[in-house]
Coordinates of C-alpha atoms in Angstrom, one line a residue:
M299 CA 13.5 5.4 57.5
T300 CA 11.2 7.2 55.0
I301 CA 7.6 8.6 54.9
P302 CA 5.3 8.3 51.6
L303 CA 4.5 11.5 49.9
P304 CA 1.4 12.5 48.3
P305 CA 1.0 13.8 45.1
F306 CA 1.6 17.5 45.1
A307 CA -1.8 18.6 43.6
W308 CA -1.9 21.3 46.0
A309 CA 1.5 23.0 44.9
P310 CA 2.2 26.0 42.5
R311 CA 3.1 25.2 39.1
Y312 CA 6.1 26.7 37.6
R313 CA 7.6 26.1 34.1
I314 CA 11.0 26.6 33.6
V315 CA 12.3 25.3 30.5
L316 CA 15.6 25.7 31.2
A317 CA 15.5 23.4 34.1
L318 CA 14.5 20.4 31.9
A319 CA 17.0 21.3 29.2
L320 CA 19.9 21.2 31.9
L321 CA 18.4 18.1 33.1
L322 CA 18.5 16.2 29.9
T323 CA 22.0 17.4 29.1
T324 CA 24.4 14.0 28.8
W325 CA 27.1 14.1 31.5
G326 CA 29.5 11.3 30.6
T327 CA 28.2 7.8 29.3
R328 CA 25.3 6.4 31.0
A329 CA 25.6 3.0 32.6
Q330 CA 22.7 0.5 31.4
A331 CA 19.8 0.2 34.0
P332 CA 19.7 -2.8 35.8
A333 CA 16.9 -5.2 35.4
W334 CA 14.0 -5.9 38.1
Q335 CA 15.0 -9.5 39.7
T336 CA 11.8 -10.2 41.6
A337 CA 8.4 -8.3 43.0
V338 CA 6.0 -9.9 45.4
A339 CA 2.6 -8.6 46.3
L340 CA 1.2 -8.5 49.8
S341 CA -1.9 -9.9 48.7
P342 CA -4.4 -9.6 51.8
N343 CA -7.2 -12.2 51.9
S344 CA -9.5 -9.6 53.0
G345 CA -9.2 -5.9 53.7
Y346 CA -6.2 -4.0 52.7
A347 CA -2.4 -4.2 53.4
S348 CA 0.3 -1.4 52.9
V349 CA 4.0 -1.4 53.2
L350 CA 5.2 2.0 54.9
T351 CA 8.8 1.2 55.6
S352 CA 11.7 -1.3 55.4
A353 CA 15.3 -2.3 56.5
T354 CA 17.8 -4.7 55.7
D355 CA 20.2 -6.9 57.8
A356 CA 23.8 -8.0 57.0
A357 CA 22.6 -11.1 55.2
G358 CA 20.4 -9.5 52.9
H359 CA 17.1 -10.2 54.3
V360 CA 14.4 -7.5 54.1
Y361 CA 12.2 -6.4 57.3
L362 CA 9.1 -4.8 56.2
G363 CA 6.5 -2.8 58.3
G364 CA 3.0 -1.1 57.8
V365 CA -0.6 -1.4 58.2
F366 CA -3.4 -4.0 57.4
S367 CA -6.9 -4.4 58.0
G368 CA -8.8 -7.7 57.9
T369 CA -6.6 -10.7 57.3
V370 CA -3.3 -11.1 55.3
T371 CA -1.5 -14.3 54.7
L372 CA 2.4 -13.8 54.6
G373 CA 4.2 -17.0 54.1
T374 CA 2.6 -19.5 56.5
T375 CA 1.3 -17.0 59.0
T376 CA -2.3 -15.5 58.6
L377 CA -2.5 -12.2 60.4
S378 CA -5.9 -10.7 61.5
S379 CA -6.7 -7.2 62.6
V380 CA -8.5 -6.5 66.0
A381 CA -12.2 -5.7 65.3
G382 CA -11.5 -4.6 61.5
S383 CA -9.2 -2.0 62.7
L384 CA -6.0 -0.8 61.1
D385 CA -3.4 -2.8 62.9
M386 CA 0.3 -2.9 62.4
F387 CA 2.5 -5.8 60.8
V388 CA 6.2 -6.6 60.6
T389 CA 7.3 -9.1 58.3
K390 CA 10.7 -10.7 57.2
W391 CA 11.2 -11.5 53.2
D392 CA 14.0 -13.6 52.0
V393 CA 15.1 -12.4 48.3
A394 CA 16.7 -15.3 47.4
T395 CA 13.6 -17.6 48.0
G396 CA 10.9 -14.9 47.1
Q397 CA 9.4 -16.0 50.4
F398 CA 7.9 -14.1 53.7
V399 CA 9.8 -16.2 56.6
W400 CA 7.5 -14.8 59.5
A401 CA 5.3 -12.2 60.4
Q402 CA 4.0 -10.5 63.5
A403 CA 1.0 -8.2 64.1
A404 CA 0.5 -5.7 67.0
G405 CA -1.9 -3.0 67.9
G406 CA -5.5 -2.5 69.5
P407 CA -9.0 -1.2 68.8
E408 CA -8.2 1.7 66.7
A409 CA -5.7 2.8 64.1
D410 CA -2.1 1.8 64.5
Y411 CA 0.7 2.3 62.1
V412 CA 4.6 0.9 61.9
R413 CA 6.1 3.8 60.3
T414 CA 9.9 3.0 60.9
L415 CA 12.3 0.2 61.0
A416 CA 15.7 -0.2 62.1
V417 CA 17.7 -3.5 62.2
S418 CA 20.8 -4.4 64.4
G419 CA 21.8 -8.0 64.4
A420 CA 19.0 -10.1 65.4
N421 CA 17.1 -7.0 67.1
V422 CA 14.4 -5.3 65.0
Y423 CA 13.3 -2.1 66.2
V424 CA 9.9 -0.7 65.1
G425 CA 8.3 2.7 65.6
G426 CA 5.2 4.5 64.7
T427 CA 1.7 5.5 66.4
Y428 CA -1.0 4.1 68.1
R429 CA -4.3 4.9 69.6
L430 CA -6.0 3.8 72.8
A431 CA -4.3 0.7 73.8
A432 CA -1.8 -1.4 71.9
A433 CA -0.3 -4.9 72.5
F434 CA 3.1 -5.8 71.3
G435 CA 3.2 -9.6 72.1
P436 CA 3.6 -9.8 75.9
A437 CA 4.2 -6.1 76.0
A438 CA 1.2 -3.9 76.3
L439 CA 0.9 -0.2 76.3
A440 CA -1.5 1.8 78.2
S441 CA -4.2 4.0 76.5
G442 CA -3.1 7.3 75.2
G443 CA -6.3 8.8 75.9
A444 CA -7.7 11.0 73.4
F445 CA -4.3 11.4 71.8
N446 CA -2.2 9.6 69.2
S447 CA 0.9 8.1 70.8
L448 CA 4.2 7.2 69.8
F449 CA 5.9 3.9 70.3
V450 CA 8.9 2.0 69.9
A451 CA 9.0 -1.6 70.2
K452 CA 11.9 -4.3 69.9
L453 CA 11.5 -7.7 68.1
V454 CA 14.2 -10.7 68.1
D455 CA 14.5 -12.6 64.9
A456 CA 15.3 -16.2 65.7
G457 CA 15.7 -17.0 61.9
A458 CA 12.3 -18.7 61.2
T459 CA 10.3 -16.9 63.8
A460 CA 10.3 -13.5 65.6
A461 CA 8.9 -12.2 68.9
F462 CA 8.4 -9.0 70.5
V463 CA 10.5 -8.2 73.7
W464 CA 9.5 -4.9 75.0
A465 CA 7.7 -1.6 74.0
Q466 CA 8.2 2.1 75.1
Q467 CA 5.9 5.0 75.2
P468 CA 5.9 8.5 76.5
A469 CA 5.9 8.8 80.3
A470 CA 3.2 11.5 79.9
A471 CA 1.9 13.6 77.1
T472 CA -0.9 16.4 76.8
S473 CA -1.0 16.2 73.0
S474 CA -0.8 13.8 70.1
N475 CA 2.8 12.5 69.2
A476 CA 4.2 10.3 66.5
A477 CA 7.5 8.5 65.9
Y478 CA 8.4 8.7 62.3
A479 CA 12.2 7.8 61.9
L480 CA 14.6 5.3 63.8
A481 CA 18.4 4.6 63.8
V482 CA 20.3 2.1 65.7
N483 CA 24.0 2.0 66.5
G484 CA 24.8 -1.3 69.2
S485 CA 22.3 -0.8 72.1
N486 CA 21.6 2.9 71.5
V487 CA 18.4 3.3 69.7
Y488 CA 17.6 6.8 68.2
M489 CA 13.8 7.9 67.3
G490 CA 12.6 11.0 65.6
G491 CA 9.2 12.4 65.0
S492 CA 6.9 15.2 66.0
F493 CA 4.5 16.2 68.9
F494 CA 1.8 18.7 68.7
G495 CA 0.9 22.0 70.5
P496 CA -0.1 23.4 72.8
G497 CA 1.4 20.9 74.8
T498 CA 4.1 18.5 76.2
V499 CA 5.7 15.1 75.8
Q500 CA 7.7 13.4 78.3
L501 CA 10.2 10.9 77.0
G502 CA 12.1 9.2 80.1
A503 CA 13.0 12.1 82.6
T504 CA 12.8 14.7 80.1
T505 CA 9.9 17.0 79.2
L506 CA 9.7 18.5 76.0
T507 CA 7.2 21.6 75.3
N508 CA 5.6 22.6 72.0
A509 CA 6.9 26.4 70.9
S510 CA 3.5 27.0 69.8
T511 CA 0.4 28.2 71.6
S512 CA -3.2 27.4 71.5
L513 CA -5.1 28.8 68.3
N514 CA -8.6 29.5 68.9
G515 CA -8.5 26.5 71.2
T516 CA -7.4 23.8 68.5
S517 CA -4.1 22.1 68.1
S518 CA -1.2 24.1 67.3
P519 CA 1.3 23.1 64.6
P520 CA 4.0 20.3 65.7
D521 CA 7.5 20.5 66.5
G522 CA 10.4 17.9 66.0
Y523 CA 12.2 15.9 68.5
V524 CA 15.0 13.4 68.4
A525 CA 15.4 11.1 71.4
K526 CA 17.8 8.2 72.5
L527 CA 16.6 4.9 74.1
V528 CA 19.4 2.4 75.7
D529 CA 18.4 -1.2 74.8
A530 CA 19.2 -3.2 77.9
G531 CA 18.1 -6.5 76.2
P532 CA 14.6 -7.5 78.1
T533 CA 14.1 -3.7 78.8
A534 CA 14.7 -0.2 77.4
A535 CA 14.6 3.4 78.8
F536 CA 14.7 6.6 77.4
A537 CA 18.3 8.6 77.9
W538 CA 17.8 11.7 76.4
A539 CA 15.5 13.9 74.2
Q540 CA 15.9 17.1 72.3
S541 CA 12.9 19.3 70.6
A542 CA 13.3 21.6 67.5
G543 CA 11.0 24.0 65.9
G544 CA 8.8 27.2 66.3
T545 CA 5.3 28.5 65.9
G546 CA 5.1 26.8 62.3
N547 CA 4.9 23.4 61.1
D548 CA 8.2 21.3 62.2
N549 CA 8.8 17.8 62.0
C550 CA 11.5 15.2 62.1
N551 CA 11.2 12.8 59.1
G552 CA 14.2 10.9 59.2
L553 CA 17.4 10.0 61.0
A554 CA 20.8 8.6 60.3
V555 CA 23.6 7.7 62.7
V556 CA 27.5 7.4 62.3
G557 CA 29.4 6.7 65.8
A558 CA 28.3 9.3 68.2
N559 CA 26.6 11.7 65.4
V560 CA 23.3 11.5 65.0
Y561 CA 21.9 13.4 61.7
A562 CA 17.9 14.4 61.4
T563 CA 16.2 15.7 58.4
G564 CA 12.7 17.1 58.1
T565 CA 10.8 20.3 57.3
F566 CA 10.2 23.6 58.9
E567 CA 7.9 26.8 58.5
G568 CA 9.1 30.3 59.5
T569 CA 11.7 30.5 62.0
A570 CA 12.8 27.5 63.8
A571 CA 15.3 26.9 66.8
F572 CA 17.6 24.0 66.7
G573 CA 19.6 24.3 70.1
T574 CA 21.3 27.8 69.8
T575 CA 20.8 27.8 66.2
R576 CA 17.7 29.5 64.5
L577 CA 16.7 28.7 61.1
A578 CA 14.6 31.1 59.0
S579 CA 12.9 29.7 56.0
A580 CA 12.8 31.4 52.5
G581 CA 9.2 31.1 52.5
G582 CA 6.6 28.3 52.8
T583 CA 8.1 25.0 53.8
D584 CA 12.0 24.4 53.9
A585 CA 14.2 21.5 54.4
Y586 CA 16.7 21.0 57.1
V587 CA 19.5 18.8 58.4
A588 CA 20.6 18.8 61.8
K589 CA 23.5 17.0 63.6
F590 CA 23.2 16.1 67.5
T591 CA 26.2 14.7 69.2
D592 CA 25.2 11.9 71.6
E593 CA 27.2 12.3 74.8
G594 CA 25.7 9.4 76.8
A595 CA 23.2 10.7 79.2
T596 CA 22.8 13.8 77.1
G597 CA 22.5 14.9 73.6
R598 CA 23.7 18.2 72.1
L599 CA 22.7 20.0 68.9
T600 CA 26.0 20.9 67.0
W601 CA 24.7 22.5 63.8
A602 CA 21.7 22.9 61.6
Q603 CA 21.5 23.8 57.7
R604 CA 18.5 24.5 55.8
A605 CA 17.6 24.3 51.9
G606 CA 14.9 25.4 49.8
G607 CA 13.2 28.4 48.2
P608 CA 9.9 30.5 48.4
G609 CA 7.6 27.2 47.6
A610 CA 7.3 24.0 49.5
E611 CA 10.1 21.6 50.1
T612 CA 10.0 18.2 51.6
A613 CA 13.0 16.0 53.2
P614 CA 11.5 12.6 54.1
A615 CA 14.9 10.5 53.5
I616 CA 18.4 10.7 54.8
A617 CA 21.5 8.5 54.8
A618 CA 25.0 9.0 56.1
N619 CA 28.5 7.4 55.0
G620 CA 31.4 8.9 57.3
A621 CA 31.3 12.3 57.1
S622 CA 28.8 12.7 53.9
V623 CA 25.4 13.3 54.7
Y624 CA 22.6 12.9 52.1
I625 CA 19.0 13.9 51.9
A626 CA 16.4 13.4 49.3
G627 CA 12.9 14.7 48.8
A628 CA 10.8 17.0 46.6
F629 CA 10.9 20.8 45.7
T630 CA 8.1 23.1 44.3
S631 CA 10.1 26.3 44.3
A632 CA 11.1 28.0 41.1
A633 CA 14.5 27.9 42.4
A634 CA 15.8 25.9 45.7
G635 CA 19.1 26.7 47.2
F636 CA 21.2 23.9 48.7
G637 CA 24.1 25.9 49.9
D638 CA 25.7 27.7 46.7
A639 CA 23.8 24.9 44.5
Q640 CA 20.7 26.3 43.0
L641 CA 18.2 23.8 41.7
L642 CA 15.8 25.0 38.9
N643 CA 12.1 23.5 38.8
A644 CA 11.0 21.9 35.7
G645 CA 7.4 22.4 36.8
G646 CA 5.2 21.0 39.4
A647 CA 7.4 19.2 42.2
D648 CA 10.8 17.9 41.1
A649 CA 12.8 15.3 43.1
Y650 CA 16.1 16.1 44.6
V651 CA 19.2 14.7 46.0
A652 CA 21.6 16.8 47.9
K653 CA 24.7 15.9 49.7
L654 CA 26.3 17.8 52.8
T655 CA 29.9 17.3 54.4
D656 CA 30.3 17.1 58.1
A657 CA 33.3 19.4 59.1
G658 CA 32.8 18.5 62.7
P659 CA 31.3 21.8 64.3
T660 CA 29.9 23.0 60.9
A661 CA 28.7 21.5 57.9
A662 CA 28.1 22.9 54.1
F663 CA 26.1 21.4 51.1
A664 CA 28.6 19.9 48.5
W665 CA 26.4 19.4 45.5
A666 CA 22.6 19.0 44.7
Q667 CA 20.8 17.0 41.8
A668 CA 17.4 17.5 40.5
A669 CA 15.2 15.1 38.4
G670 CA 11.9 15.6 36.7
G671 CA 9.9 17.1 33.9
P672 CA 6.7 19.5 33.6
T673 CA 4.6 17.7 36.2
D674 CA 5.0 16.1 39.6
E675 CA 8.3 14.1 40.8
G676 CA 9.3 13.4 44.0
A677 CA 12.0 11.1 45.9
T678 CA 10.8 9.1 48.9
G679 CA 13.7 7.0 49.8
L680 CA 17.6 6.8 50.0
A681 CA 20.3 4.2 50.9
V682 CA 24.0 4.9 50.5
V683 CA 26.6 1.9 49.7
G684 CA 30.3 3.4 49.3
T685 CA 30.2 6.2 46.6
N686 CA 27.0 4.8 45.3
V687 CA 23.8 6.9 46.2
Y688 CA 20.2 5.0 45.4
V689 CA 17.0 7.0 45.4
D690 CA 13.8 6.0 44.7
G691 CA 10.3 7.9 44.1
F692 CA 7.3 8.5 42.0
F693 CA 6.8 10.6 38.6
R694 CA 3.2 11.8 37.2
G695 CA 2.8 12.7 33.5
A696 CA 3.3 11.0 30.3
A697 CA 7.0 11.2 30.7
T698 CA 10.0 12.4 32.9
A699 CA 13.8 12.6 33.2
V700 CA 16.1 11.1 35.8
G701 CA 19.7 12.5 34.6
N702 CA 20.0 11.8 31.2
T703 CA 17.3 8.7 31.3
P704 CA 14.0 9.3 29.8
L705 CA 11.2 7.4 31.6
A706 CA 7.9 6.9 30.1
N707 CA 4.6 6.3 32.4
A708 CA 2.5 3.2 31.7
D709 CA -0.6 5.5 31.6
P710 CA -0.1 7.6 28.2
T711 CA -2.3 10.3 29.7
G712 CA 0.0 10.7 32.8
A713 CA -2.7 10.9 35.2
T714 CA -1.3 8.2 37.6
N715 CA 1.9 7.6 39.5
D716 CA 4.7 5.6 38.2
L717 CA 7.8 4.5 40.3
F718 CA 11.5 4.9 39.4
V719 CA 14.7 3.7 41.1
A720 CA 17.9 5.5 40.2
K721 CA 21.7 5.6 41.0
L722 CA 23.9 8.5 41.7
R723 CA 27.9 8.4 41.8
D724 CA 29.2 10.6 44.4
T725 CA 32.5 11.9 43.1
G726 CA 33.1 14.1 46.2
P727 CA 32.5 17.6 45.3
T728 CA 30.1 16.6 42.3
S729 CA 28.0 13.8 41.4
R730 CA 26.2 12.3 38.4
F731 CA 23.3 10.0 37.6
D732 CA 24.7 6.4 36.4
W733 CA 21.1 5.1 35.6
A734 CA 17.4 5.0 36.1
Q735 CA 15.0 2.5 36.2
R736 CA 10.9 2.6 36.2
A737 CA 8.1 0.2 37.3
G738 CA 4.3 0.4 37.3
G739 CA 1.1 0.1 35.4
P740 CA -2.3 2.3 34.7
G741 CA -3.2 2.7 38.1
T742 CA -1.2 4.8 40.8
E743 CA 1.9 3.4 42.4
N744 CA 3.6 5.1 45.2
L745 CA 7.1 4.2 47.0
S746 CA 7.3 4.6 50.7
T747 CA 10.9 3.1 51.1
L748 CA 14.3 2.0 49.8
A749 CA 16.8 -0.2 51.2
A750 CA 20.1 -1.6 49.9
A751 CA 22.6 -4.5 50.8
G752 CA 25.6 -4.5 48.8
A753 CA 24.6 -4.4 45.1
T754 CA 20.9 -5.5 45.7
V755 CA 18.3 -2.5 46.0
Y756 CA 15.0 -3.2 47.4
V757 CA 11.9 -0.8 47.1
S758 CA 8.5 -1.2 48.6
G759 CA 5.2 0.7 49.0
V760 CA 1.7 0.2 47.5
F761 CA 0.5 -0.6 43.8
A762 CA -2.9 -0.6 42.1
P763 CA -3.1 -4.0 39.7
P764 CA -1.7 -4.7 37.4
A765 CA 1.8 -3.4 37.7
A766 CA 4.9 -4.5 36.1
F767 CA 8.4 -4.8 37.4
G768 CA 10.1 -5.8 34.3
P769 CA 9.1 -9.4 33.6
V770 CA 7.0 -9.7 36.9
T771 CA 3.5 -8.3 36.5
L772 CA 1.8 -7.9 40.1
T773 CA -1.8 -8.5 40.5
N774 CA -4.2 -8.1 43.5
T775 CA -7.7 -9.7 43.6
V776 CA -8.9 -8.2 46.8
G777 CA -9.3 -4.4 47.1
P778 CA -8.0 -1.6 44.7
S779 CA -4.4 -1.7 46.1
S780 CA -2.0 -3.5 48.0
G781 CA 1.6 -3.4 49.3
F782 CA 4.5 -4.8 47.4
V783 CA 8.3 -5.4 47.6
A784 CA 10.5 -5.3 44.7
A785 CA 14.5 -6.1 44.1
L786 CA 16.9 -5.3 41.2
V787 CA 20.6 -6.0 41.4
D788 CA 23.1 -3.1 40.4
N789 CA 25.3 -4.9 37.8
V790 CA 27.9 -1.9 37.4
V791 CA 28.8 -2.4 41.2
L792 CA 29.3 -6.1 40.6
A793 CA 31.4 -5.7 37.4
N794 CA 33.5 -2.9 38.8
A795 CA 34.0 -4.4 42.4
P796 CA 37.7 -4.8 43.3
P797 CA 39.2 -7.9 44.7
V798 CA 37.9 -8.4 48.4
S799 CA 41.1 -10.2 49.5
A800 CA 44.2 -8.2 49.4
G801 CA 47.4 -7.7 51.5
P802 CA 49.3 -10.0 53.7
G803 CA 47.9 -12.5 56.2
T804 CA 45.2 -15.3 56.1
L805 CA 42.1 -15.8 57.5
Y806 CA 40.4 -19.1 58.8
P807 CA 38.3 -21.0 59.0
N808 CA 36.3 -19.3 56.3
P809 CA 33.4 -19.9 56.3
A810 CA 33.4 -19.6 60.0
R811 CA 30.5 -19.8 62.8
T812 CA 31.2 -18.5 66.1
A813 CA 35.1 -17.0 65.7
A814 CA 37.8 -16.5 63.1
T815 CA 41.5 -16.5 63.3
L816 CA 43.3 -13.6 61.6
R817 CA 47.0 -14.3 61.1
W818 CA 49.5 -11.7 59.9
P819 CA 53.3 -13.0 59.2
A820 CA 56.2 -11.4 60.7
G821 CA 57.9 -8.5 58.7
T822 CA 54.6 -6.6 58.5
G823 CA 55.7 -3.7 60.8
R824 CA 55.4 -3.7 64.3
G825 CA 53.0 -1.2 66.4
P826 CA 49.3 -0.7 67.0
A827 CA 46.9 -2.3 64.3
R828 CA 43.1 -1.6 63.9
V829 CA 41.2 -5.0 63.0
S830 CA 37.4 -4.3 61.9
V831 CA 34.7 -6.4 60.7
T832 CA 31.9 -4.5 58.6
D833 CA 28.9 -6.0 57.2
A834 CA 27.7 -5.7 53.5
L835 CA 26.0 -2.2 54.4
G836 CA 29.3 -1.0 55.5
R837 CA 28.3 -0.9 58.9
L838 CA 30.8 -1.4 61.6
V839 CA 30.1 -4.6 63.8
W840 CA 33.4 -5.5 65.5
V841 CA 36.5 -3.3 66.1
Q842 CA 39.7 -3.8 68.2
T843 CA 43.0 -2.4 68.7
V844 CA 45.8 -4.7 69.0
D845 CA 49.6 -4.5 69.0
V846 CA 51.7 -6.2 66.1
S847 CA 54.8 -7.9 67.4
A848 CA 58.1 -8.9 65.5
A849 CA 56.6 -12.3 65.2
G850 CA 53.7 -11.1 63.6
L851 CA 50.0 -11.0 64.7
V852 CA 47.4 -13.9 65.6
Q853 CA 44.0 -12.5 66.4
E854 CA 40.7 -14.1 67.3
I855 CA 37.7 -12.3 66.1
D856 CA 34.4 -13.1 68.0
L857 CA 31.7 -13.6 65.4
T858 CA 28.9 -14.3 68.2
G859 CA 25.7 -12.7 67.5
L860 CA 26.3 -11.8 63.6
R861 CA 23.9 -12.9 61.3
P862 CA 25.0 -15.3 58.4
G863 CA 26.2 -13.4 55.5
G864 CA 29.3 -11.8 53.8
Y865 CA 31.6 -9.5 55.8
L866 CA 35.0 -7.7 55.4
V867 CA 37.8 -7.8 57.8
R868 CA 40.2 -5.0 57.6
V869 CA 43.6 -4.6 59.2
Q870 CA 45.5 -1.2 59.1
T871 CA 48.9 -0.5 60.8
A872 CA 51.1 2.6 59.6
A873 CA 53.4 0.1 57.6
A874 CA 50.8 -2.2 55.9
K875 CA 47.0 -2.8 55.5
S876 CA 45.1 -5.8 54.2
V877 CA 41.6 -6.7 53.5
H878 CA 39.9 -10.0 53.8
H879 CA 36.4 -11.6 52.9
L880 CA 34.7 -13.7 55.4
T881 CA 31.6 -15.6 55.3
V882 CA 29.6 -16.1 58.4
E883 CA 27.3 -19.3 58.5

């Protein structure tokens, strides 16, 4: 999940020429940037529509969430907001046809926002904020009183249609609270956000108390939190919740999950407590990464790391792959520390991407990369596929640099934002930018989110018409701006992709619908074998440990509930291994 970043007009300006010189230094041969494949505007019939979050499924469909007012038509569905207020929407987009498949609205009489999305199979989870009452199909949430209230809700995607199933809110709250991040692993749904002081928020049986006290009778700064819900199908319930923070502004803006490890990122000020770990900022606002271990009915803070300098840093995006954890955002400090890596600012706010390696009870930063020029840049979205790390963001000014790729703003004065998407190659202890691509027009564009499925990278946000995405120019006849979704394909990934079927054994039928059979011949070695199925994003969707006999192995793989698309079936024993491509219809 990602949160849109405002331009850093308020940030102190630094002019360190050395940083830009280092940024422009060529490191290896730069790959050619892929071209934009398609772009679609969410052109409202009246009012306004903005995309705030996105996610993909195993088949490569894109789910978008955001806010709208008035009416907006998405595919064959026309949504209308309640009494002209800001309401939420969720829609499914098919990149193959360039069409919106279905759309759902939710909300009430006040301003309501979808700020985060997560997808698992046919289940689509959304989170955000609402005020007063809000309806999610048949599920209705009661009034949050004078406060903004967090929510998490579930839709089931039936292919051509979708419907809300349940919605959850705090059991009680004495201050405003919000959900900014979601991550899902099976039936476990993890949520992150913030709640203001002086006050409490009750999530299930757990009551969290803000570490701040009242400031002259007004609201105190927020604390961050991470919570777990268990999806029981038609219902859900909170299992545990943990807060983090101190007396400054503390937020949880992004989550990623790998097995029982839940990684959170956000920002903090001053001194903040993460379990028994206390982090002290270097001044201003620093970024953090924290690991929570899900122990079923409870969650445990395992470690926390800080990054930044004396200026202001943001951390809206996080992604994880095995023990590698990546964060992205912006820094305004003249020098920002990410462990032993020091990033130098080229002026204004610069974008960054950094990697930590999780060693279990501890973690350490492995590398960090900066991108930017003399004005403002910021990273807003992040996705990882294997060793490929995709990042998107904005840049202001006539020109900027991402790695050794120069990018020119469509506005020669540089007074407005254009967009960029880039790929880094993670080589372990180091990294490099492979390519960067831009989009935009003479007005201001802002990216809010990025998602990737295989070699296809999706970005979404808000544009001011006209805005060019390669050969596609988006226009909007209603209002000064509109939401959009666009896609490009990383040709380098496709060109360098290894064969997907190797090793002994056969897999049939292929394509398959509800089940497939894996057959390993005799002579491949006896003993235990791990059979696993991963989707196009590398997510584990089925796994089983079996025993290989002298006659070999015949194993049926249950495909029930898997979405149509491409999968990899892997088999590993002490003596042999194989990988097979499987298409599910």
